[in-house]
Amino acid sequence: MSRTAPRICPLCEATCGLVLTLDGDRVTAARGDRDDVFSAGFVCPKGAAFGGLDNDPDRLTGPLVRRGGSLAETGWDEAFDEAAALLRPVIDTHGPDAVAVVLGNPNVHTMAGGLYPPLLIGALRTRNVYTASTVDQMPKHVSSGLMFGDAAAIPVPDLDHTAHLLLIGANPLESNGSLCTAPDFPGRLKALRRRGGTLTVVDPRRTRTAALADRHLAPRPGTDAALLAALVQVLFAEGLTDLGRLAEHVEGVEEVRALTQEFTPEAVAAHCDLPAEEIRATARELAAAPTAAVYARVGGSTVEFGTLTNWLADVLNALTGNLDRPGGAMFPLSATARAPRPARPGKGFALGRWRSRVSGHPEAKGELPLAALAEEIETPGEGRVRAVVLVGANPVLSAPDGERLDRALAGADCVISVDPYLNETSRHAHVVLPPPPPSRSPHYDFAFNALAVRNQVRYTREALPPAPGRPDESTILARLVLIAAGLHGADPAEVDRTAIGGALAKAVADPHGPVHGREPAELEAELTGRTGPERRLDLMLRLGPYGDGFGARPDGLSLATLLEHPHGIDLGPLRPRVPGLLRTRSGRIELCPEPVAADMPRLRRSLDTASGELLLVGRRHLRSNNSWMHNVPALTGGSNRCTLQIHPADAERLGLADGAPARVKGEGGELEVPVEVTDAVRTGVVSIPHGWGHDRPGTRLSVAAAAPGVNVNQLLDGSRLDPLSGTAVLNGFPVRVEAAR
Ligand SMILES: Nc1nc2c(c(=O)[nH]1)N[C@H]1C(S)=C(S)[C@@H](COP(=O)(O)OP(=O)(O)OC[C@H]3O[C@@H](n4cnc5c(=O)[nH]c(N)nc54)[C@H](O)[C@@H]3O)O[C@H]1N2
Ligand SMILES: Nc1nc2c(c(=O)[nH]1)N[C@H]1C(S)=C(S)[C@@H](COP(=O)(O)OP(=O)(O)OC[C@H]3O[C@@H](n4cnc5c(=O)[nH]c(N)nc54)[C@H](O)[C@@H]3O)O[C@H]1N2
Ligand code: SF4
Ligand SMILES: [Mo]
């Protein structure tokens, strides 16, 4: 007999509510949940393929341990014993920094990934922390850290209320949005147009998103910072700035004026390859709109001037009075955030508190550049990385120069991978610890509720019981925390108890909190939840901004109220949060932080270096997700292909025919890829998607291996970084292209 269960989709940032159909112990169908308070029934092809992904026969069902060179199935206790036996000696002999932790994108899509990695890093006490952020959004964290004093305070466009959206280097019609959680992003953009609003898209490709726009600017890749500086220049030059309510909370306006003075539309036009008049018109439209939001994503982040681009986006939001006002760019307030408190100066945000050992890259938000991981493993000497613990990460495909990382991982003393697949990266592991599929995992969006265009909260328990004897991902990570802490074999529930004890001790000491002065043991006894993670969620909800405060606000949130509302609870539209949210030392928005000001001369110099080289950019396909969804038959084929897109004029100039192979050469290597001639990319630009290259031996990806594609990141050698954030330049790097043979 079949039955249904609600499940929040973990496959992209939109966090749609799904209804799963369950037959016996399998998911047989998935549809959008019409009753979901946020997604109201929306579903995309990936969500609809939830069952195929969940039931993928290539998913690992038990742990693997390396024996005599090859990976063999083993029991869970044996696997953790092996992990401890390999990891402990590295720590004991070489110290904490000899262990690198690598966290991939799925950690923001799992409940375990929100709860345990900080404890793992804390227990290891390593400075070698690498995550997907430095191949993605670290520039935004750095800009927010510097401007607002909080790297996690990220303004999102108030999508449902804005009158004007300036969207830079993002393609939500394929990606479904990023750092802007909005189920049915495409529908929300169409609604913007319907209510008379305008959409401007800046993208060197005419994407499906650009095709919706009133105005599409197709600049030369990597030049957005110069373009945005010119928009700022026009606002000042034409007297179009108006900070509105924020005026008294912002400092550094005159410094920004001075820094951008030279960036007239005429000065940047040739560099951006855009008409000066069009740049000026874009600035005027932005200023004239009753409300507007400037929003930049991957194409404005994984670029040479990623931090400057992200900073200038919020400078534009502030200067037009749109920061923190309805219809502008606003700060969500999630249910597990710290409860708001009176405005006051904070500790600020520091960059470069330590540096990477080999190349001296500055730390950002406690992380080192993922692009530097290979050299940290390979380079001998004191402080060398000898053990690597990966959780949901496939850097062999997602980071620059995968072949080097491939070799480096193969030579490490200990590689532990928490991953459901035996893929390009996990094949190097000594121990693979596969978490259960999503149907058997609970779900709460710690990360994305703080980036959502509407405040709301939803929790779904696992739809199917865990397979007998199989640990969930929380238990796997808790056992690794114990190993890291030298407590291998202790009860993993102890990890949650310690976390709860620590959080309660802090909460009762907080004079602004709802439980100030109360007895931690008494509060702990009030927590509900049938697992450690549920009790930790209950704690965070109850202490959070909408929480019941352990009785202080009886109608407030707790785990129990979430369980009573399986389709979620709406917490209302985004509301202004400045100045309460600011944590800068000045207690104000610092519009012109010293590190970004110091990077402006580099931007100024770039204006003189326009070259005729072909520049490569990436792209995403709706039915794909980074490196790990090419193994589901329902999602393969069609337009979801690894090709080199090139403009007809460039194809003709280079003698490239549609469908024929091209050889592409970059600083880190070369590859052969089929040509797709299309005028959807502008001249001077070619595009290859990432996450392909599934032809390495020793993997278990039978569907993906049949159409492997090539790894675009092999074209990079890892040396091109946005210097402030350590983020790899994955968009707008030079390549040479010729016909193959
Ligand atoms: N050239 C180029 N490169 C890029 C990008 C680009 O645009 N262009 N984009 C970058 C971006 S934005 C990102 S976020 C990174 C992503 O980089 P990664 O995070 O390294 O890659 P993913 O493909 O997201 O997958 C990570 C791994 O998680 C595993 N996984 C899936 N589900 C789970 C789960 O529930 N638990 C656990 N523990 N593991 C799971 C998958 O099997 C896979 O091995 O790639 C970056 N690389
Ligand atoms: N279907 C699908 N959805 C996904 C993912 C996926 O792989 N597939 N990945 C998820 C992840 S991890 C993330 S981070 C998000 C990313 O979400 P988005 O940022 O919306 O994703 P992209 O499609 O990479 O959009 C980047 C756009 O920037 C353009 N671009 C490249 N270089 C430049 C430049 O120099 N300037 C400008 N202005 N534009 C440029 C590219 O042409 C591309 O259209 O998507 C998430 N959702
Ligand atoms: S848009 Fe994202 S969250 Fe929604 S169904 Fe598709 S993959 Fe899942
Ligand atoms: Mo990402």
Tab-separated table of N, CA and C in Angstrom, residues 435-522:
chain	number	residue	atom	x	y	z
A	435	PRO	N	26.406	8.358	4.082
A	435	PRO	CA	25.167	8.675	4.803
A	435	PRO	C	23.984	8.039	4.079
A	436	PRO	N	22.867	7.840	4.787
A	436	PRO	CA	21.685	7.288	4.127
A	436	PRO	C	21.111	8.280	3.120
A	437	PRO	N	20.263	7.808	2.205
A	437	PRO	CA	19.659	8.708	1.218
A	437	PRO	C	18.718	9.707	1.884
A	438	PRO	N	18.363	10.777	1.158
A	438	PRO	CA	17.568	11.847	1.762
A	438	PRO	C	16.220	11.390	2.328
A	439	SER	N	15.600	10.370	1.734
A	439	SER	CA	14.306	9.932	2.278
A	439	SER	C	14.446	9.438	3.717
A	440	ARG	N	15.659	9.050	4.098
A	440	ARG	CA	15.871	8.493	5.441
A	440	ARG	C	16.613	9.481	6.340
A	441	SER	N	16.607	10.745	5.936
A	441	SER	CA	17.259	11.780	6.744
A	441	SER	C	16.239	12.863	7.067
A	442	PRO	N	16.306	13.423	8.278
A	442	PRO	CA	15.429	14.556	8.585
A	442	PRO	C	15.942	15.798	7.864
A	443	HIS	N	15.123	16.826	7.771
A	443	HIS	CA	15.588	18.013	7.051
A	443	HIS	C	15.175	19.307	7.721
A	444	TYR	N	16.166	20.149	7.921
A	444	TYR	CA	15.927	21.518	8.381
A	444	TYR	C	16.935	22.417	7.677
A	445	ASP	N	16.492	23.549	7.156
A	445	ASP	CA	17.394	24.433	6.420
A	445	ASP	C	18.010	25.503	7.305
A	446	PHE	N	19.077	25.144	8.001
A	446	PHE	CA	19.774	26.142	8.821
A	446	PHE	C	20.316	27.270	7.953
A	447	ALA	N	20.900	26.907	6.810
A	447	ALA	CA	21.543	27.926	5.978
A	447	ALA	C	20.519	28.748	5.196
A	448	PHE	N	19.596	28.072	4.519
A	448	PHE	CA	18.785	28.801	3.536
A	448	PHE	C	17.645	29.600	4.145
A	449	ASN	N	17.182	29.238	5.340
A	449	ASN	CA	16.160	30.078	5.970
A	449	ASN	C	16.713	31.472	6.263
A	450	ALA	N	18.030	31.569	6.376
A	450	ALA	CA	18.644	32.875	6.629
A	450	ALA	C	18.890	33.640	5.338
A	451	LEU	N	18.487	33.061	4.210
A	451	LEU	CA	18.693	33.703	2.906
A	451	LEU	C	17.394	33.759	2.117
A	452	ALA	N	16.290	33.513	2.807
A	452	ALA	CA	15.017	33.348	2.105
A	452	ALA	C	14.308	34.669	1.912
A	453	VAL	N	13.571	34.786	0.804
A	453	VAL	CA	12.867	36.042	0.488
A	453	VAL	C	11.628	36.226	1.358
A	454	ARG	N	11.298	35.237	2.158
A	454	ARG	CA	10.218	35.388	3.132
A	454	ARG	C	10.638	34.625	4.383
A	455	ASN	N	10.381	35.196	5.544
A	455	ASN	CA	10.703	34.485	6.772
A	455	ASN	C	9.678	33.375	6.976
A	456	GLN	N	10.179	32.171	7.151
A	456	GLN	CA	9.306	31.011	7.299
A	456	GLN	C	10.160	29.919	7.914
A	457	VAL	N	9.517	28.885	8.410
A	457	VAL	CA	10.273	27.800	9.043
A	457	VAL	C	9.543	26.490	8.814
A	458	ARG	N	10.318	25.467	8.448
A	458	ARG	CA	9.736	24.150	8.157
A	458	ARG	C	10.719	23.066	8.617
A	459	TYR	N	10.178	21.986	9.072
A	459	TYR	CA	11.019	20.845	9.450
A	459	TYR	C	10.327	19.576	8.983
A	460	THR	N	11.056	18.699	8.316
A	460	THR	CA	10.477	17.399	7.971
A	460	THR	C	11.347	16.286	8.535
A	461	ARG	N	10.667	15.365	9.217
A	461	ARG	CA	11.373	14.190	9.719
A	461	ARG	C	11.688	13.239	8.576
A	462	GLU	N	12.543	12.269	8.798
A	462	GLU	CA	12.829	11.274	7.779
A	462	GLU	C	11.525	10.597	7.366
A	463	ALA	N	11.378	10.381	6.044
A	463	ALA	CA	10.138	9.800	5.529
A	463	ALA	C	10.132	8.282	5.699
A	464	LEU	N	11.313	7.707	5.727
A	464	LEU	CA	11.447	6.260	5.908
A	464	LEU	C	12.403	6.013	7.073
A	465	PRO	N	12.211	4.911	7.797
A	465	PRO	CA	13.108	4.665	8.925
A	465	PRO	C	14.515	4.336	8.429
A	466	PRO	N	15.512	4.621	9.243
A	466	PRO	CA	16.875	4.253	8.843
A	466	PRO	C	16.979	2.741	8.667
A	467	ALA	N	17.786	2.302	7.716
A	467	ALA	CA	18.002	0.865	7.546
A	467	ALA	C	18.617	0.324	8.835
A	468	PRO	N	18.243	-0.889	9.244
A	468	PRO	CA	18.734	-1.426	10.513
A	468	PRO	C	20.266	-1.411	10.586
A	469	GLY	N	20.776	-0.923	11.695
A	469	GLY	CA	22.223	-0.940	11.917
A	469	GLY	C	22.974	0.142	11.182
A	470	ARG	N	22.247	0.957	10.409
A	470	ARG	CA	22.943	1.970	9.619
A	470	ARG	C	22.844	3.326	10.293
A	471	PRO	N	23.977	3.988	10.582
A	471	PRO	CA	23.911	5.288	11.249
A	471	PRO	C	23.440	6.378	10.296
A	472	ASP	N	22.709	7.356	10.819
A	472	ASP	CA	22.371	8.513	9.989
A	472	ASP	C	23.598	9.425	9.898
A	473	GLU	N	23.488	10.472	9.066
A	473	GLU	CA	24.674	11.308	8.839
A	473	GLU	C	25.094	12.029	10.118
A	474	SER	N	24.117	12.381	10.962
A	474	SER	CA	24.473	13.039	12.224
A	474	SER	C	25.336	12.118	13.089
A	475	THR	N	24.953	10.861	13.145
A	475	THR	CA	25.736	9.922	13.964
A	475	THR	C	27.117	9.697	13.369
A	476	ILE	N	27.185	9.610	12.044
A	476	ILE	CA	28.499	9.447	11.397
A	476	ILE	C	29.405	10.616	11.776
A	477	LEU	N	28.864	11.825	11.651
A	477	LEU	CA	29.699	12.998	11.940
A	477	LEU	C	30.010	13.099	13.431
A	478	ALA	N	29.045	12.732	14.280
A	478	ALA	CA	29.309	12.772	15.724
A	478	ALA	C	30.430	11.791	16.077
A	479	ARG	N	30.445	10.633	15.438
A	479	ARG	CA	31.516	9.669	15.736
A	479	ARG	C	32.870	10.186	15.254
A	480	LEU	N	32.869	10.937	14.142
A	480	LEU	CA	34.131	11.548	13.713
A	480	LEU	C	34.569	12.646	14.688
A	481	VAL	N	33.597	13.382	15.226
A	481	VAL	CA	33.937	14.404	16.230
A	481	VAL	C	34.617	13.728	17.426
A	482	LEU	N	34.076	12.595	17.848
A	482	LEU	CA	34.671	11.887	18.985
A	482	LEU	C	36.093	11.426	18.669
A	483	ILE	N	36.295	10.910	17.466
A	483	ILE	CA	37.646	10.486	17.071
A	483	ILE	C	38.591	11.685	17.116
A	484	ALA	N	38.123	12.811	16.564
A	484	ALA	CA	38.962	14.015	16.535
A	484	ALA	C	39.303	14.476	17.948
A	485	ALA	N	38.360	14.262	18.882
A	485	ALA	CA	38.571	14.721	20.255
A	485	ALA	C	39.341	13.695	21.091
A	486	GLY	N	39.729	12.594	20.462
A	486	GLY	CA	40.438	11.557	21.216
A	486	GLY	C	39.509	10.715	22.072
A	487	LEU	N	38.242	10.660	21.708
A	487	LEU	CA	37.252	9.928	22.500
A	487	LEU	C	36.598	8.823	21.680
A	488	HIS	N	37.345	8.258	20.755
A	488	HIS	CA	36.784	7.215	19.897
A	488	HIS	C	36.147	6.112	20.739
A	489	GLY	N	34.933	5.765	20.362
A	489	GLY	CA	34.242	4.701	21.099
A	489	GLY	C	33.222	5.222	22.088
A	490	ALA	N	33.318	6.511	22.447
A	490	ALA	CA	32.324	7.062	23.377
A	490	ALA	C	30.964	7.143	22.669
A	491	ASP	N	29.920	7.362	23.453
A	491	ASP	CA	28.558	7.439	22.928
A	491	ASP	C	28.401	8.704	22.077
A	492	PRO	N	28.036	8.568	20.795
A	492	PRO	CA	27.896	9.772	19.958
A	492	PRO	C	26.863	10.756	20.501
A	493	ALA	N	25.898	10.279	21.264
A	493	ALA	CA	24.903	11.191	21.850
A	493	ALA	C	25.572	12.197	22.777
A	494	GLU	N	26.746	11.828	23.290
A	494	GLU	CA	27.504	12.723	24.162
A	494	GLU	C	27.868	14.024	23.442
A	495	VAL	N	28.078	13.921	22.133
A	495	VAL	CA	28.446	15.105	21.343
A	495	VAL	C	27.302	16.120	21.388
A	496	ASP	N	26.071	15.630	21.225
A	496	ASP	CA	24.920	16.541	21.279
A	496	ASP	C	24.725	17.098	22.690
A	497	ARG	N	24.904	16.220	23.675
A	497	ARG	CA	24.734	16.694	25.061
A	497	ARG	C	25.727	17.801	25.376
A	498	THR	N	26.969	17.624	24.919
A	498	THR	CA	27.980	18.656	25.160
A	498	THR	C	27.609	19.957	24.446
A	499	ALA	N	27.130	19.823	23.206
A	499	ALA	CA	26.750	21.025	22.453
A	499	ALA	C	25.594	21.736	23.146
A	500	ILE	N	24.636	20.973	23.611
A	500	ILE	CA	23.478	21.563	24.286
A	500	ILE	C	23.916	22.233	25.590
A	501	GLY	N	24.765	21.550	26.337
A	501	GLY	CA	25.260	22.110	27.593
A	501	GLY	C	25.974	23.431	27.365
A	502	GLY	N	26.815	23.473	26.332
A	502	GLY	CA	27.568	24.696	26.026
A	502	GLY	C	26.627	25.832	25.644
A	503	ALA	N	25.638	25.504	24.786
A	503	ALA	CA	24.719	26.550	24.320
A	503	ALA	C	23.871	27.076	25.472
A	504	LEU	N	23.442	26.182	26.361
A	504	LEU	CA	22.612	26.630	27.490
A	504	LEU	C	23.412	27.490	28.462
A	505	ALA	N	24.662	27.098	28.690
A	505	ALA	CA	25.500	27.891	29.604
A	505	ALA	C	25.621	29.319	29.094
A	506	LYS	N	25.792	29.454	27.782
A	506	LYS	CA	25.893	30.786	27.164
A	506	LYS	C	24.569	31.534	27.286
A	507	ALA	N	23.485	30.796	27.013
A	507	ALA	CA	22.171	31.456	26.977
A	507	ALA	C	21.795	32.017	28.343
A	508	VAL	N	22.053	31.258	29.405
A	508	VAL	CA	21.640	31.742	30.729
A	508	VAL	C	22.520	32.897	31.208
A	509	ALA	N	23.699	33.014	30.590
A	509	ALA	CA	24.589	34.114	30.977
A	509	ALA	C	24.307	35.391	30.191
A	510	ASP	N	23.444	35.298	29.175
A	510	ASP	CA	23.202	36.436	28.280
A	510	ASP	C	22.115	37.342	28.866
A	511	PRO	N	22.498	38.546	29.281
A	511	PRO	CA	21.523	39.430	29.933
A	511	PRO	C	20.379	39.847	29.011
A	512	HIS	N	20.582	39.781	27.670
A	512	HIS	CA	19.505	40.164	26.749
A	512	HIS	C	18.630	38.976	26.362
A	513	GLY	N	19.064	37.767	26.730
A	513	GLY	CA	18.353	36.576	26.279
A	513	GLY	C	17.136	36.276	27.137
A	514	PRO	N	16.267	35.405	26.623
A	514	PRO	CA	15.025	35.102	27.330
A	514	PRO	C	15.201	34.194	28.554
A	515	VAL	N	16.373	33.561	28.702
A	515	VAL	CA	16.539	32.611	29.810
A	515	VAL	C	17.628	33.059	30.775
A	516	HIS	N	17.908	34.369	30.777
A	516	HIS	CA	18.970	34.886	31.631
A	516	HIS	C	18.745	34.473	33.092
A	517	GLY	N	19.807	33.899	33.664
A	517	GLY	CA	19.755	33.564	35.084
A	517	GLY	C	19.056	32.253	35.418
A	518	ARG	N	18.522	31.588	34.414
A	518	ARG	CA	17.831	30.333	34.733
A	518	ARG	C	18.813	29.181	34.870
A	519	GLU	N	18.291	28.040	35.315
A	519	GLU	CA	19.124	26.880	35.612
A	519	GLU	C	19.266	25.997	34.361
A	520	PRO	N	20.486	25.822	33.803
A	520	PRO	CA	20.647	25.047	32.566
A	520	PRO	C	20.020	23.642	32.647
A	521	ALA	N	20.198	22.971	33.763
A	521	ALA	CA	19.695	21.595	33.853
A	521	ALA	C	18.178	21.536	33.719
A	522	GLU	N	17.541	22.559	34.290
A	522	GLU	CA	16.079	22.627	34.228
A	522	GLU	C	15.616	22.883	32.778
